[in-house]
Amino acid sequence: PRVPVCVPQVGSYRDISHDSLALFRLLEPQIEILVLGTGDRVERLHPALLKQMRECGIAVEVQDTPNACATFNFLTSEKRMVAAGLIPP
């Protein structure tokens, strides 16, 4: 049975949390890379958050959103299991 997930809204990189990334951990088939675009510039995310994702088998690539879009497109062209979370610049 599927469990409903309530994902908090993300308006800026400060809103990215373990809970806001829950959907990416539940995807089937499982993704191997999550590309996060943090807006106009690259922002640092809390190391514990990145560690939690790695422990779930998901690498996280944090970039400014225009570069995150390019990275996502490149990875999908290589048939990688990738997802993106993008905050508009």
PDB file of C-alpha atoms in Angstrom:
ATOM      1  CA  PRO A   1       0.000   0.000   0.000  1.00  0.00           C
ATOM      2  CA  ARG A   2       1.136   3.512  -0.771  1.00  0.00           C
ATOM      3  CA  VAL A   3       1.595   5.957   2.067  1.00  0.00           C
ATOM      4  CA  PRO A   4       0.484   9.552   1.391  1.00  0.00           C
ATOM      5  CA  VAL A   5       3.320  12.035   1.652  1.00  0.00           C
ATOM      6  CA  CYS A   6       2.876  15.650   2.670  1.00  0.00           C
ATOM      7  CA  VAL A   7       5.802  17.576   1.216  1.00  0.00           C
ATOM      8  CA  PRO A   8       6.455  21.070   2.595  1.00  0.00           C
ATOM      9  CA  GLN A   9       6.599  23.872   0.059  1.00  0.00           C
ATOM     10  CA  VAL A  10      10.070  25.089  -0.848  1.00  0.00           C
ATOM     11  CA  GLY A  11      10.435  28.761  -1.724  1.00  0.00           C
ATOM     12  CA  SER A  12      14.162  29.114  -1.121  1.00  0.00           C
ATOM     13  CA  TYR A  13      17.156  26.930  -0.363  1.00  0.00           C
ATOM     14  CA  ARG A  14      16.518  27.599   3.353  1.00  0.00           C
ATOM     15  CA  ASP A  15      13.325  25.535   3.061  1.00  0.00           C
ATOM     16  CA  ILE A  16      15.127  22.402   1.812  1.00  0.00           C
ATOM     17  CA  SER A  17      14.884  19.805   4.556  1.00  0.00           C
ATOM     18  CA  HIS A  18      14.756  16.070   5.129  1.00  0.00           C
ATOM     19  CA  ASP A  19      10.951  16.304   4.907  1.00  0.00           C
ATOM     20  CA  SER A  20      10.939  18.375   1.723  1.00  0.00           C
ATOM     21  CA  LEU A  21      13.133  15.731   0.034  1.00  0.00           C
ATOM     22  CA  ALA A  22      10.914  12.809   1.129  1.00  0.00           C
ATOM     23  CA  LEU A  23       9.297  12.417  -2.292  1.00  0.00           C
ATOM     24  CA  PHE A  24      12.680  11.832  -3.938  1.00  0.00           C
ATOM     25  CA  ARG A  25      13.428   9.005  -1.507  1.00  0.00           C
ATOM     26  CA  LEU A  26      10.130   7.295  -2.371  1.00  0.00           C
ATOM     27  CA  LEU A  27      10.429   7.293  -6.162  1.00  0.00           C
ATOM     28  CA  GLU A  28      10.267   3.921  -7.903  1.00  0.00           C
ATOM     29  CA  PRO A  29      12.523   2.978  -9.515  1.00  0.00           C
ATOM     30  CA  GLN A  30      14.933   4.575  -7.069  1.00  0.00           C
ATOM     31  CA  ILE A  31      16.936   7.514  -8.363  1.00  0.00           C
ATOM     32  CA  GLU A  32      20.708   7.526  -8.053  1.00  0.00           C
ATOM     33  CA  ILE A  33      21.251  11.284  -8.344  1.00  0.00           C
ATOM     34  CA  LEU A  34      19.201  14.262  -7.195  1.00  0.00           C
ATOM     35  CA  VAL A  35      20.110  17.559  -8.834  1.00  0.00           C
ATOM     36  CA  LEU A  36      19.054  20.548  -6.745  1.00  0.00           C
ATOM     37  CA  GLY A  37      18.946  24.031  -8.260  1.00  0.00           C
ATOM     38  CA  THR A  38      19.102  26.666  -5.522  1.00  0.00           C
ATOM     39  CA  GLY A  39      18.163  29.728  -7.569  1.00  0.00           C
ATOM     40  CA  ASP A  40      20.540  32.401  -8.854  1.00  0.00           C
ATOM     41  CA  ARG A  41      23.543  31.034  -6.987  1.00  0.00           C
ATOM     42  CA  VAL A  42      24.863  27.876  -5.447  1.00  0.00           C
ATOM     43  CA  GLU A  43      23.894  27.679  -1.793  1.00  0.00           C
ATOM     44  CA  ARG A  44      25.299  25.335   0.835  1.00  0.00           C
ATOM     45  CA  LEU A  45      22.945  22.790   2.302  1.00  0.00           C
ATOM     46  CA  HIS A  46      23.386  21.330   5.767  1.00  0.00           C
ATOM     47  CA  PRO A  47      25.929  18.457   5.631  1.00  0.00           C
ATOM     48  CA  ALA A  48      23.616  16.211   7.697  1.00  0.00           C
ATOM     49  CA  LEU A  49      20.933  16.560   5.028  1.00  0.00           C
ATOM     50  CA  LEU A  50      23.341  15.491   2.285  1.00  0.00           C
ATOM     51  CA  LYS A  51      24.555  12.615   4.459  1.00  0.00           C
ATOM     52  CA  GLN A  52      20.989  11.384   5.013  1.00  0.00           C
ATOM     53  CA  MET A  53      20.400  11.297   1.259  1.00  0.00           C
ATOM     54  CA  ARG A  54      23.686   9.433   0.647  1.00  0.00           C
ATOM     55  CA  GLU A  55      22.666   6.882   3.280  1.00  0.00           C
ATOM     56  CA  CYS A  56      19.511   6.299   1.215  1.00  0.00           C
ATOM     57  CA  GLY A  57      21.685   5.635  -1.839  1.00  0.00           C
ATOM     58  CA  ILE A  58      21.034   9.008  -3.491  1.00  0.00           C
ATOM     59  CA  ALA A  59      23.865  11.361  -4.439  1.00  0.00           C
ATOM     60  CA  VAL A  60      22.934  15.055  -4.310  1.00  0.00           C
ATOM     61  CA  GLU A  61      24.384  17.621  -6.706  1.00  0.00           C
ATOM     62  CA  VAL A  62      23.708  21.234  -5.633  1.00  0.00           C
ATOM     63  CA  GLN A  63      24.076  23.946  -8.266  1.00  0.00           C
ATOM     64  CA  ASP A  64      22.551  27.241  -9.299  1.00  0.00           C
ATOM     65  CA  THR A  65      19.331  26.506 -11.184  1.00  0.00           C
ATOM     66  CA  PRO A  66      20.517  27.208 -14.766  1.00  0.00           C
ATOM     67  CA  ASN A  67      23.458  24.814 -14.314  1.00  0.00           C
ATOM     68  CA  ALA A  68      21.251  22.290 -12.501  1.00  0.00           C
ATOM     69  CA  CYS A  69      18.950  22.208 -15.549  1.00  0.00           C
ATOM     70  CA  ALA A  70      21.916  21.549 -17.840  1.00  0.00           C
ATOM     71  CA  THR A  71      23.245  18.828 -15.527  1.00  0.00           C
ATOM     72  CA  PHE A  72      19.816  17.172 -15.343  1.00  0.00           C
ATOM     73  CA  ASN A  73      19.526  17.170 -19.151  1.00  0.00           C
ATOM     74  CA  PHE A  74      23.030  15.734 -19.535  1.00  0.00           C
ATOM     75  CA  LEU A  75      22.418  12.967 -16.983  1.00  0.00           C
ATOM     76  CA  THR A  76      19.094  11.993 -18.555  1.00  0.00           C
ATOM     77  CA  SER A  77      20.762  11.852 -21.975  1.00  0.00           C
ATOM     78  CA  GLU A  78      23.141   9.290 -20.447  1.00  0.00           C
ATOM     79  CA  LYS A  79      20.088   7.276 -19.239  1.00  0.00           C
ATOM     80  CA  ARG A  80      20.942   7.869 -15.591  1.00  0.00           C
ATOM     81  CA  MET A  81      18.273   7.546 -12.894  1.00  0.00           C
ATOM     82  CA  VAL A  82      18.055  11.210 -11.981  1.00  0.00           C
ATOM     83  CA  ALA A  83      15.518  13.682 -10.594  1.00  0.00           C
ATOM     84  CA  ALA A  84      15.663  17.426 -10.144  1.00  0.00           C
ATOM     85  CA  GLY A  85      14.344  19.878  -7.575  1.00  0.00           C
ATOM     86  CA  LEU A  86      14.594  23.377  -9.020  1.00  0.00           C
ATOM     87  CA  ILE A  87      14.017  26.741  -7.350  1.00  0.00           C
ATOM     88  CA  PRO A  88      13.464  29.412 -10.010  1.00  0.00           C
ATOM     89  CA  PRO A  89      16.270  31.965 -10.311  1.00  0.00           C
TER      90      PRO A  89
END
